[in-house]
Coordinates of C-alpha atoms and ligand atoms in Angstrom, one line a residue:
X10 CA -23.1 25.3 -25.2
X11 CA -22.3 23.6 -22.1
X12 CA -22.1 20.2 -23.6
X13 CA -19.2 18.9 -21.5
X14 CA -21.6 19.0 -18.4
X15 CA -22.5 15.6 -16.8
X16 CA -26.5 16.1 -17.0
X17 CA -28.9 15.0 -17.8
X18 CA -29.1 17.1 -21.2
X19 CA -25.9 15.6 -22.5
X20 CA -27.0 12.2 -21.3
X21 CA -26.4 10.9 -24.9
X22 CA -22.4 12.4 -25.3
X23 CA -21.9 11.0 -21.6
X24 CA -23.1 7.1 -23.0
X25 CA -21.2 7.9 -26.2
X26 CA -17.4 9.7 -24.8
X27 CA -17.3 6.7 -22.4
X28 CA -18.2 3.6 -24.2
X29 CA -14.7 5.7 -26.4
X30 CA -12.4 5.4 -23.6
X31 CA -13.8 2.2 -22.2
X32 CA -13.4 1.4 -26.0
X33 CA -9.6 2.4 -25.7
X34 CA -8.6 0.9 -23.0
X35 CA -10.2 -2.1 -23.8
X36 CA -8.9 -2.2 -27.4
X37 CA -5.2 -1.3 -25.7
X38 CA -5.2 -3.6 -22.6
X39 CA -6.5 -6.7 -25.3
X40 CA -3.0 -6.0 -27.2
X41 CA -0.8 -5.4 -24.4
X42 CA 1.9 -8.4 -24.2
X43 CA 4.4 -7.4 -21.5
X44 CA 3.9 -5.4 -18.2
X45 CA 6.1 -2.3 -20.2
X46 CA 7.4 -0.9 -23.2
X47 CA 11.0 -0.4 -22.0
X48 CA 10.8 3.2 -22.5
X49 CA 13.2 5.8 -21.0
X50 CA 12.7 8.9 -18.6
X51 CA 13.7 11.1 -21.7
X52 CA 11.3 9.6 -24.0
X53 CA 8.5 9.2 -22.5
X54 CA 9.0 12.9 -21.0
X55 CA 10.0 14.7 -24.3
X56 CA 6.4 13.1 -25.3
X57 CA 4.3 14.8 -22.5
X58 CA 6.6 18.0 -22.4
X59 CA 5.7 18.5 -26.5
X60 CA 2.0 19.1 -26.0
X61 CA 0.9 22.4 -26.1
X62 CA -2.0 22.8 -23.3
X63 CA -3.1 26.1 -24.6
X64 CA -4.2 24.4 -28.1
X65 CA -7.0 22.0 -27.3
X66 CA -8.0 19.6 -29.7
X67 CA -11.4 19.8 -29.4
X68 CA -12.6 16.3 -30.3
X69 CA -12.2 13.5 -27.3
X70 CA -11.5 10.9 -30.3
X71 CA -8.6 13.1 -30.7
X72 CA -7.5 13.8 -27.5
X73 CA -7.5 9.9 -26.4
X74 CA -5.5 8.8 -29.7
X75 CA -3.0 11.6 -28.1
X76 CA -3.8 10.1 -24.5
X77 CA -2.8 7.0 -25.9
X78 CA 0.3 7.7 -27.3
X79 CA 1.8 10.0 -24.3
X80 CA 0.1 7.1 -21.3
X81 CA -1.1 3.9 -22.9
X82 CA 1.5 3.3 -24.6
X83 CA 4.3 3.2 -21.8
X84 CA 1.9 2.5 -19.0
X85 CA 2.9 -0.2 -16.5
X86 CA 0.6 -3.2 -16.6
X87 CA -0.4 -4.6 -13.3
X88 CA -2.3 -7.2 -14.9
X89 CA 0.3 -8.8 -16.8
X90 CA 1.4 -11.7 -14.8
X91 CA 5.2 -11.1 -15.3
X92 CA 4.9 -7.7 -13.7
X93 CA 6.6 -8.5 -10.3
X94 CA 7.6 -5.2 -9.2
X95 CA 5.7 -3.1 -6.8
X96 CA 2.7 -3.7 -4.0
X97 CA 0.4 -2.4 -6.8
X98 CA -1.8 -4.6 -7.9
X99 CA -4.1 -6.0 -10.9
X100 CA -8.0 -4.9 -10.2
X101 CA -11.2 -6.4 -9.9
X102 CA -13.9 -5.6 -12.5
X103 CA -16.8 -4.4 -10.1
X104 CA -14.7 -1.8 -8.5
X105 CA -14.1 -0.1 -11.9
X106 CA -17.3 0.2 -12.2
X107 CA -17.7 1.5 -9.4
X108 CA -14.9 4.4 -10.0
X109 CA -17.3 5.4 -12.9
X110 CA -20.5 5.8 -10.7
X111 CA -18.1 7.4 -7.7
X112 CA -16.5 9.8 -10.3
X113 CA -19.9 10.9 -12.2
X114 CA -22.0 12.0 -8.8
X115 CA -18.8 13.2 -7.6
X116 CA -20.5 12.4 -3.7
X117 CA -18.1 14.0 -1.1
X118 CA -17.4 12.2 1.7
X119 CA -16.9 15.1 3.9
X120 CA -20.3 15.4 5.3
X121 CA -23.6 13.7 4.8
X122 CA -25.5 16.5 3.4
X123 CA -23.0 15.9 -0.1
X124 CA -22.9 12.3 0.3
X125 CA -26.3 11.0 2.7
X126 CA -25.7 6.7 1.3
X127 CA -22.2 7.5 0.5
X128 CA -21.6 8.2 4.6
X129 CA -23.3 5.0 5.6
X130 CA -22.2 2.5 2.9
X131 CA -18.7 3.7 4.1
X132 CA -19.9 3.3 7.5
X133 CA -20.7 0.2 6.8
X134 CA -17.7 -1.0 5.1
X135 CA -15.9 0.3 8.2
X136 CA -17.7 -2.0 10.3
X137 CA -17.0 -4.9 8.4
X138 CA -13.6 -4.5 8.8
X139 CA -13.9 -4.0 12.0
X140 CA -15.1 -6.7 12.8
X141 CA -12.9 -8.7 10.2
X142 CA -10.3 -7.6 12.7
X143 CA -12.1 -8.6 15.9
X144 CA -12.5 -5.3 17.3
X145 CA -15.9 -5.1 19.3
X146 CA -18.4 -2.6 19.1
X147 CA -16.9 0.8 19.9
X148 CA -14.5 0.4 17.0
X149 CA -14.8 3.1 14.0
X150 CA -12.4 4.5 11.4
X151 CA -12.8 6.4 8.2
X152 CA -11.2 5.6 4.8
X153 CA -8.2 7.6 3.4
X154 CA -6.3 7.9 0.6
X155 CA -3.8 5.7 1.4
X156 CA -1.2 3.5 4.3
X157 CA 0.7 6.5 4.2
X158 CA -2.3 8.5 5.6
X159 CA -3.8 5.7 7.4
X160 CA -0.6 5.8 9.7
X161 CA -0.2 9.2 9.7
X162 CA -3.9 9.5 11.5
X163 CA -3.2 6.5 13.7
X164 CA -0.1 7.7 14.8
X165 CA -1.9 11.4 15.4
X166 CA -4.3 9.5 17.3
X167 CA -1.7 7.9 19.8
X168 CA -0.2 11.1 20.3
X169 CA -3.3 12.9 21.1
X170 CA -3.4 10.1 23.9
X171 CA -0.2 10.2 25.2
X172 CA -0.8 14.2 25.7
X173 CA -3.7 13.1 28.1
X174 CA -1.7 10.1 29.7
X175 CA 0.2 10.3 33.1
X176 CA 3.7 10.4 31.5
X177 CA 2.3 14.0 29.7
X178 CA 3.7 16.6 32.2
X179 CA 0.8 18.9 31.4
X180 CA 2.9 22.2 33.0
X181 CA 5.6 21.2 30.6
X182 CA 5.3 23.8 27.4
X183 CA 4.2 21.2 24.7
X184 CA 7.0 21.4 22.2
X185 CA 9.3 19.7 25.2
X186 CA 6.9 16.8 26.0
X187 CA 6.6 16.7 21.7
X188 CA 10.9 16.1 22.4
X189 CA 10.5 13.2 24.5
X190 CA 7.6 11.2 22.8
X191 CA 9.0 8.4 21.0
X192 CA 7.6 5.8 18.9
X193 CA 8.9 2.2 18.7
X194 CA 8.9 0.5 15.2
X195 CA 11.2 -2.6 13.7
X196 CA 13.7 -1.6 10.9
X197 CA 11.6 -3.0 8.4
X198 CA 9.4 -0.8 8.6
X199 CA 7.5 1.6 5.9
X200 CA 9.1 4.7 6.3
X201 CA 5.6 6.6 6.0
X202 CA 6.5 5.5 10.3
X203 CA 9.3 8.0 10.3
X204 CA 7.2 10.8 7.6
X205 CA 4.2 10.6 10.1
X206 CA 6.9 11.4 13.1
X207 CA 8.6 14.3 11.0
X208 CA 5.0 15.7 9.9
X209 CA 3.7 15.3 13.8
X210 CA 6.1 17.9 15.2
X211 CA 8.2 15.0 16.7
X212 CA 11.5 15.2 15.1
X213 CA 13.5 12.6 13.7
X214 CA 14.9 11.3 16.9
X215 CA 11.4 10.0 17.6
X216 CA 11.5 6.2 15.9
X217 CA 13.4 4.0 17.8
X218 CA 14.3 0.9 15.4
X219 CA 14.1 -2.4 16.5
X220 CA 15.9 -5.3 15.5
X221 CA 14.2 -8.1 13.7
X222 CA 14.9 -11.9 13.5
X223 CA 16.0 -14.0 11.1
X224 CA 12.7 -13.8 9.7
X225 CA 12.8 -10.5 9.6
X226 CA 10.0 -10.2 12.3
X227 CA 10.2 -7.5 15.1
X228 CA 12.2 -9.2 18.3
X229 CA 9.8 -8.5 20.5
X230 CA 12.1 -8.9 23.6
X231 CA 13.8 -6.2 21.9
X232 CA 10.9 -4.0 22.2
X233 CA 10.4 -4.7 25.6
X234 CA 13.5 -3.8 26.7
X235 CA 13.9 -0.5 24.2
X236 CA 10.4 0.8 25.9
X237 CA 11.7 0.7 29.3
X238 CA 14.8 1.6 28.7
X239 CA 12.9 5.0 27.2
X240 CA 10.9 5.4 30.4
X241 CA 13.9 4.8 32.2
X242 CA 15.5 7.5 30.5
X243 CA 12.5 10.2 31.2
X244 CA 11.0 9.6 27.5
X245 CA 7.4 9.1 26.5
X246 CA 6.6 5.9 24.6
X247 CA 3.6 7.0 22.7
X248 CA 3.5 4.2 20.3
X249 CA 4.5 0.9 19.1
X250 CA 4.2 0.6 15.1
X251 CA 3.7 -3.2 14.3
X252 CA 3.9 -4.0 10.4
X253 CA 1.4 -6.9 9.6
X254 CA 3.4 -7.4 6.1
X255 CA 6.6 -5.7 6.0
X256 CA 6.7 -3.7 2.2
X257 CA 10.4 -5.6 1.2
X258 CA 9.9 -9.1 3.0
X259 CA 6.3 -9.5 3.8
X260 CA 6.7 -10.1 7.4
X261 CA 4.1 -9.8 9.9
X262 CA 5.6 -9.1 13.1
X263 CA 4.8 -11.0 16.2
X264 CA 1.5 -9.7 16.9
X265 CA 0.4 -11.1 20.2
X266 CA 4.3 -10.7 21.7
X267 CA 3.9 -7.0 20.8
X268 CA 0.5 -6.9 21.8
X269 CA 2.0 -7.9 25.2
X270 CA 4.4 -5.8 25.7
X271 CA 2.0 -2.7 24.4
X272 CA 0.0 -3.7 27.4
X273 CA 2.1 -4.5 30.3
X274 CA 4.1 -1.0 29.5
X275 CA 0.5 0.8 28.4
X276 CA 1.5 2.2 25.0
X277 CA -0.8 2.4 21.8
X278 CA -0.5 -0.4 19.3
X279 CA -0.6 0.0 15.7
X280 CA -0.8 -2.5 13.0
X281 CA 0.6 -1.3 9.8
X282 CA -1.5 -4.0 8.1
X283 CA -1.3 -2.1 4.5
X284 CA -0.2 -4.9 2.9
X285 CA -0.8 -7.9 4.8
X286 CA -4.4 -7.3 5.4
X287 CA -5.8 -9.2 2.9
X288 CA -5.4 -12.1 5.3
X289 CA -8.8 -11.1 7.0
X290 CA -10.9 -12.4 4.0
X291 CA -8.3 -15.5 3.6
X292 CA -9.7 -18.5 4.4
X293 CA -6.4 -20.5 4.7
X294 CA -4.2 -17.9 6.4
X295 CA -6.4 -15.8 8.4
X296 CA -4.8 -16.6 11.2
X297 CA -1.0 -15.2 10.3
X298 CA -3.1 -12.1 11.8
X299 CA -3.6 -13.5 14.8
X300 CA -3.2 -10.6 17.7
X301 CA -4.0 -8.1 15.5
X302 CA -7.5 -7.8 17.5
X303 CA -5.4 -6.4 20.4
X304 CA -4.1 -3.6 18.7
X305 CA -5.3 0.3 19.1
X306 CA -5.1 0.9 15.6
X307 CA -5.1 -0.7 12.5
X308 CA -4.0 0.4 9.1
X309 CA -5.4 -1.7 6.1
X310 CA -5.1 -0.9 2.3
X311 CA -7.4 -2.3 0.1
X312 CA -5.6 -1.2 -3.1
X313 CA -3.4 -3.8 -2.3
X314 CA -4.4 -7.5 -1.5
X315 CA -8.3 -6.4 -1.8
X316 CA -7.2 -5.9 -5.9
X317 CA -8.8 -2.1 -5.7
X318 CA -8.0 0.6 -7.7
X319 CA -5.9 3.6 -6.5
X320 CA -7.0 4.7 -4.0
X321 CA -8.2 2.5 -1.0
X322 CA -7.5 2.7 2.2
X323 CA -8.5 2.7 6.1
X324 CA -7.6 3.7 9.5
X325 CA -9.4 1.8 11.9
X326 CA -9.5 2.4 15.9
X327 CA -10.4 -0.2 18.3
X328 CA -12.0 2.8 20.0
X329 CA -13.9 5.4 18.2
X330 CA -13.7 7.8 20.6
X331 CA -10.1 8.7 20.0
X332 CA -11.1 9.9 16.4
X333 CA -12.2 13.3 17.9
X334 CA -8.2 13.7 17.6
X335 CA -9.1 15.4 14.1
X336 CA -12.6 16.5 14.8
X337 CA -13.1 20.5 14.2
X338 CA -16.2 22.2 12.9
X339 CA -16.9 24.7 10.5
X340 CA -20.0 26.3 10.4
X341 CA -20.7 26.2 7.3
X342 CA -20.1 22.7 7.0
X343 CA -20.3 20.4 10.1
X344 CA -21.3 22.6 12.9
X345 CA -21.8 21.4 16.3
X346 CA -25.5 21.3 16.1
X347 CA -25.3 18.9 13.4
X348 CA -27.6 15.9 14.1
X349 CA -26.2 14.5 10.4
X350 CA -23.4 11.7 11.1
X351 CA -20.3 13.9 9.2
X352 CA -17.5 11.4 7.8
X353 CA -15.2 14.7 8.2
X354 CA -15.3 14.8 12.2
X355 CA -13.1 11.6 11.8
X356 CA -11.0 12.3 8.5
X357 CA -7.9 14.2 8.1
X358 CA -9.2 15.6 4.5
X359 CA -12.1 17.7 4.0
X360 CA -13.4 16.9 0.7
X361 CA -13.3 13.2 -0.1
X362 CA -13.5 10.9 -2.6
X363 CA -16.5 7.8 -2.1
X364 CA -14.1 5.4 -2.7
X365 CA -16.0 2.9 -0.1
X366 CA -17.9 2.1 -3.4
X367 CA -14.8 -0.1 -4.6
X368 CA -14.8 -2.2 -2.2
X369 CA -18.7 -2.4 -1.7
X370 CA -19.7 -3.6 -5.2
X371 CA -16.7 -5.9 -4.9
X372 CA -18.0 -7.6 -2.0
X373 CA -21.8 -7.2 -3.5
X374 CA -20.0 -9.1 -6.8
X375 CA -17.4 -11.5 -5.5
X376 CA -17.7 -12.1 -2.2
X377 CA -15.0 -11.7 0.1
X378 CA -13.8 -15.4 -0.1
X379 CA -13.2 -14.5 -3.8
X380 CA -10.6 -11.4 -2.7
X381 CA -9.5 -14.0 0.0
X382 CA -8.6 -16.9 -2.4
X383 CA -6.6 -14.4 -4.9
X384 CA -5.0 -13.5 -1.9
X385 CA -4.0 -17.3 -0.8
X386 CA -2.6 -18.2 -4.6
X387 CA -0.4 -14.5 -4.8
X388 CA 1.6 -16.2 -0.9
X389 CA 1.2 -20.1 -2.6
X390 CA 2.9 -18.2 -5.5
X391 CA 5.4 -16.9 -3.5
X392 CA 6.6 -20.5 -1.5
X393 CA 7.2 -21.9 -5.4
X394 CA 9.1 -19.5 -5.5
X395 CA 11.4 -20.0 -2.7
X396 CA 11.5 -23.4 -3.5
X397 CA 12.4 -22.6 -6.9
X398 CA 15.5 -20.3 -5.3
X399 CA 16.5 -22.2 -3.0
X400 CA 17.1 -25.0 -5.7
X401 CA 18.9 -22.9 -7.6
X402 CA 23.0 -22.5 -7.1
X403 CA 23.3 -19.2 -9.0
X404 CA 20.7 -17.2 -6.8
X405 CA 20.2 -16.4 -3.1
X406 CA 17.3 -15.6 -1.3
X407 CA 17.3 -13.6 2.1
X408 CA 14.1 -15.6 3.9
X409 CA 10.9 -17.8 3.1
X410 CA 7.8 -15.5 2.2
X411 CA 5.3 -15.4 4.8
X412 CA 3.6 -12.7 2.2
X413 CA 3.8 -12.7 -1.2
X414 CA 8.2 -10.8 -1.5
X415 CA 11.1 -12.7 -2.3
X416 CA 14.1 -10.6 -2.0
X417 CA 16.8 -12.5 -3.5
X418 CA 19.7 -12.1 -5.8
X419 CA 21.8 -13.4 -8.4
X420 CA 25.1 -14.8 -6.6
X421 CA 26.8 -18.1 -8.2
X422 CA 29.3 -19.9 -5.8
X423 CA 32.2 -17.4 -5.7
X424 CA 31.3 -14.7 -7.1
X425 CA 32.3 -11.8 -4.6
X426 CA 29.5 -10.1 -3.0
X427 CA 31.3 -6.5 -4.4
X428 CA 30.5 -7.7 -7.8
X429 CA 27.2 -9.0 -7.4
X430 CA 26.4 -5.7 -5.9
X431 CA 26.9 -3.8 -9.4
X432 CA 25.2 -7.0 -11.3
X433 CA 22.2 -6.8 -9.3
X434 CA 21.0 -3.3 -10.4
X435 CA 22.5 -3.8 -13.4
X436 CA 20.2 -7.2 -14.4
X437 CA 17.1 -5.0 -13.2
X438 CA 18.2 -2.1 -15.7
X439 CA 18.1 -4.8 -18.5
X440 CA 15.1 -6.8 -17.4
X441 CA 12.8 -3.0 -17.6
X442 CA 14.4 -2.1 -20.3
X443 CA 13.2 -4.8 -22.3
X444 CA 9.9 -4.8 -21.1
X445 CA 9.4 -8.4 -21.4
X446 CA 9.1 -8.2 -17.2
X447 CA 9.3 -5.8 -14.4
X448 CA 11.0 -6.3 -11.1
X449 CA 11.8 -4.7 -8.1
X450 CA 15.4 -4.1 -5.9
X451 CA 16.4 -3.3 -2.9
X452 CA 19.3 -3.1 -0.3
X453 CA 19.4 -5.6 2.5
X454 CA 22.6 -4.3 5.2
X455 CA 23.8 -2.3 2.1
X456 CA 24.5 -4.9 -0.3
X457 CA 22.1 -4.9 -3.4
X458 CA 19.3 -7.5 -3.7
X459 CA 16.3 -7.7 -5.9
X460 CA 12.7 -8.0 -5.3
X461 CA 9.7 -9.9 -6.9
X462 CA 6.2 -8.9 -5.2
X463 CA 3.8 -11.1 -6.4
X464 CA 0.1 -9.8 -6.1
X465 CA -1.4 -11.2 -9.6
X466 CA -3.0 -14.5 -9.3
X467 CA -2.8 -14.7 -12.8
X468 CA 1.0 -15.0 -12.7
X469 CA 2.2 -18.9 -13.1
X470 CA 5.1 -21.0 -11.6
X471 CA 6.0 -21.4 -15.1
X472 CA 6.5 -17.3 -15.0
X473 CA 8.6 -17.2 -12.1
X474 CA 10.2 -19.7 -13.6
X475 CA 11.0 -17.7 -16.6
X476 CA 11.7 -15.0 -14.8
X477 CA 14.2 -16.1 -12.9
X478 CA 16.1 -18.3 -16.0
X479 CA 16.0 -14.0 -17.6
X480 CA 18.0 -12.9 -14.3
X481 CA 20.6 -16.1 -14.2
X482 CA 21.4 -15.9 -18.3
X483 CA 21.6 -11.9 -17.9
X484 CA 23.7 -12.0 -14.5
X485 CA 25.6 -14.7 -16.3
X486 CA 26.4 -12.2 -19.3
X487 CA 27.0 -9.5 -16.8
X488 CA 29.3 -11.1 -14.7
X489 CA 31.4 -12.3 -18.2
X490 CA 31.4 -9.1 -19.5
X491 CA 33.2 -7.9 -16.4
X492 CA 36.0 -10.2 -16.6
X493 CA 36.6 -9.7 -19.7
X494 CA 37.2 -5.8 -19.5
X495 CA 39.2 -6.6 -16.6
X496 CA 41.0 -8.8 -18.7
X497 CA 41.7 -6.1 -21.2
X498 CA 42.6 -3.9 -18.4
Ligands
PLP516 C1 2.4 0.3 1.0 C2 2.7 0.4 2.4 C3 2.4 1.6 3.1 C4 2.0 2.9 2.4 O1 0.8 2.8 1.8 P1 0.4 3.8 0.6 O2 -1.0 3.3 0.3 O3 1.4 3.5 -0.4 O4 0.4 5.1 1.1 C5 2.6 1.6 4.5 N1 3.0 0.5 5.1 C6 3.3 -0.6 4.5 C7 3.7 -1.8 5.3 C8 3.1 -0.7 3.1 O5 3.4 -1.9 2.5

């Protein structure tokens, strides 16, 4: 009867239902030839919004034909080396197979009793990266589901500190000291800074921006001068948010300069490494993360440049002991008395997924070196690239890569900036909707630029190159097509 059980009863249907969807996917993915279909919002929702949930189909073979036709078929395709959108990237074999053992035992990460090798492979992967960054032996930290969660805990963390620092009027009712907390972070950065702010109770006054350079790196005088202007002015600097890897230009701010100033002024650093933290296993660029090992916090997601499936991700703390931050019992579940080590006493989530499994068979499979050299040939990628823009007269690009982002846009001598602002978009529009590549845009001071993030080592000069020769004849077509209805005007 209950023969959609995972047991060992229904051992054989388990071996048979997923060799079918490994099966489908592998069939599909050995057919794909473009990163999408082209399809529309209507489309592809009139699809999905035409199933009837209440009439199940009983047979998987049926249901994944259907699966295929309402997901496979319009599914974005991280692995195919012209997709040059978004920081989501192609994945590494071992860590789907590891998704299968995580998802069948189902081990929750929440305490040790549902998890026991779960909790200390994770612990373990924690202390890698750790010391990856340099920290020293008090460090800890806990995966998460994401950057955007790894900030939000860091963040958490500093303000739990700054409640208990000097500056923290403890007489004063809390939701005034809340007022005058601020946190210090450049304008490039992700705005999961300003989310974490909101969600922490500390308005949106909180972030001060600070200017970046013509790299697009945080001035670090700047900062200086912005936290002691906010002491000055009676406000509490409770953090500085350094991004190791800036989401458009894949800047790492200036590390050691911020560590610096974080120190002489005695506010909490954090490194928003999401992106840029596959530089720790680089072995030709490990140092762009130079000064990272002075920070308070770090923030690394390996479903970026570690090539992990959705979701990966840590917060780690040069001190453990400021994880109690989000430590509460339950006694049904972690009490007090627990001699058990509890992932939960240092997580914001409750139930949670083993997804320290990823990255451990990866490293058990590959090596880090291996994660580190895909890393190196996304950012070599990346300087063709430039070199390949700044060569050409009919595009622009805003900086070099320090990543693996080149925000840059189609502009031939003379052609006003108001114009290439609607050709921009408009040669994006085309581009997705003929599937033959993805890419991504942006706004740099307003005007409209576009993106190419380039996290698949697969991808080829010769790609970029292509690429780029579909943007110039499209913006080319775009920008005659304009004059000409102006001429009929
Ligand atoms: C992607 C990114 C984030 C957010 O991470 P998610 O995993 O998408 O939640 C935060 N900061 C930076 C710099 C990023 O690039």
């Amino acid at each position: 009867m209950r023969q959609h059980l995972f047991n060992a009863t229904n051992i054989d249907r388990y071996r048979e239902e997923m060799a079918r969807g490994v099966g489908l996917i592998s069939d599909h993915v050995g057919a794909v030839s473009g990163p999408f279909s082209g399809a529309g919002v209507a489309e592809v929702s009139m699809r999905v919004d035409d199933i009837d949930l209440d009439r199940p189909l009983d047979d998987l073979a049926d249901a994944l034909a259907e699966v295929q036709s309402v997901y496979l078929e319009d599914a974005v395709w991280f692995h195919e080396p012209r997709y040059l959108a978004h920081l989501n990237c192609p994945v590494v074999i071992p860590a789907l197979v590891a998704e299968v053992l995580v998802s069948s035992v189902n081990s929750s990460l929440d305490t040790w009793d549902q998890s026991a090798g779960g909790t200390h492979i994770e612990r373990r992967l924690i202390d890698w990266t750790a010391e990856r960054i340099g920290f020293g032996v008090r460090a800890d930290g806990v995966f998460t589901s994401g950057g955007t969660q790894s900030n939000l805990q860091a963040l958490l963390i500093a303000r739990g500190q700054a409640y208990l620092s000097g500056d923290a009027d403890v007489a004063e009712p809390l939701a005034q000291t809340s007022a005058r907390f601020r946190i210090f972070a450049s304008r490039d950065s992700h705005f999961s800074v300003q989310k974490s702010a909101s969600i922490l109770g500390l308005g949106t006054d909180a972030v001060v921006t600070i200017p970046t350079d013509d790299r697009r790196r945080m001035d670090a005088r700047a900062l200086d001068v912005a936290v002691r202007d906010a002491r000055a002015a009676g406000l509490i600097p409770v953090a500085v948010v350094a991004t190791a890897g800036t989401t458009d230009f894949g800047s790492i701010d200036p590390l050691g300069q911020v560590a610096d100033v974080c120190s002489e002024h005695g506010v909490w650093m954090h490194v928003d490494a999401a992106y840029g933290g596959g530089l720790l296993v680089s072995t030709r660029r490990r140092h762009l993360l130079d000064g990272i090992e002075r920070a308070d916090s770090v923030t690394i997601d390996f479903h970026k440049t570690f090539f992990q499936p959705v979701s990966s991700s840590a917060v780690i703390v040069r001190d453990g002991d400021g994880l109690r931050h989000v430590t509460y019992h339950a006694d049904y579940l972690n009490p007090r008395s627990s001699a058990q080590p509890n992932q939960v006493d240092k997580s914001i989530q409750t139930t949670r997924r083993f997804d320290a499994l990823k990255l451990w068979l990866t490293l058990r499979t590959m090596g880090a070196d291996a994660i580190g050299d895909y890393v190196d040939e996304v950012v070599d990628l990346a300087s063709s690239g430039y070199e390949l823009m700044c060569d050409d007269p009919d595009l622009e690009v805003v900086t070099e890569p320090t990543l693996s982002t080149l925000v840059f846009r189609f502009r031939p001598r003379g052609l006003a900036v108001s114009v290439a602002d609607e050709v921009n978009p408009g040669i994006r529009r085309t581009i997705a909707g003929s599937g033959s590549a993805v890419i991504a845009g942006t706004l740099v001071d307003g005007h409209a630029w576009l993106k190419l993030t380039m996290l698949n080592p697969d991808t080829t000069v010769d790609d970029l190159r292509a690429v780029l020769g579909l943007v110039r004849q499209i913006g080319h077509e775009l920008v005659d097509a304009q004059h000409a209805s102006e001429g009929a005007r």
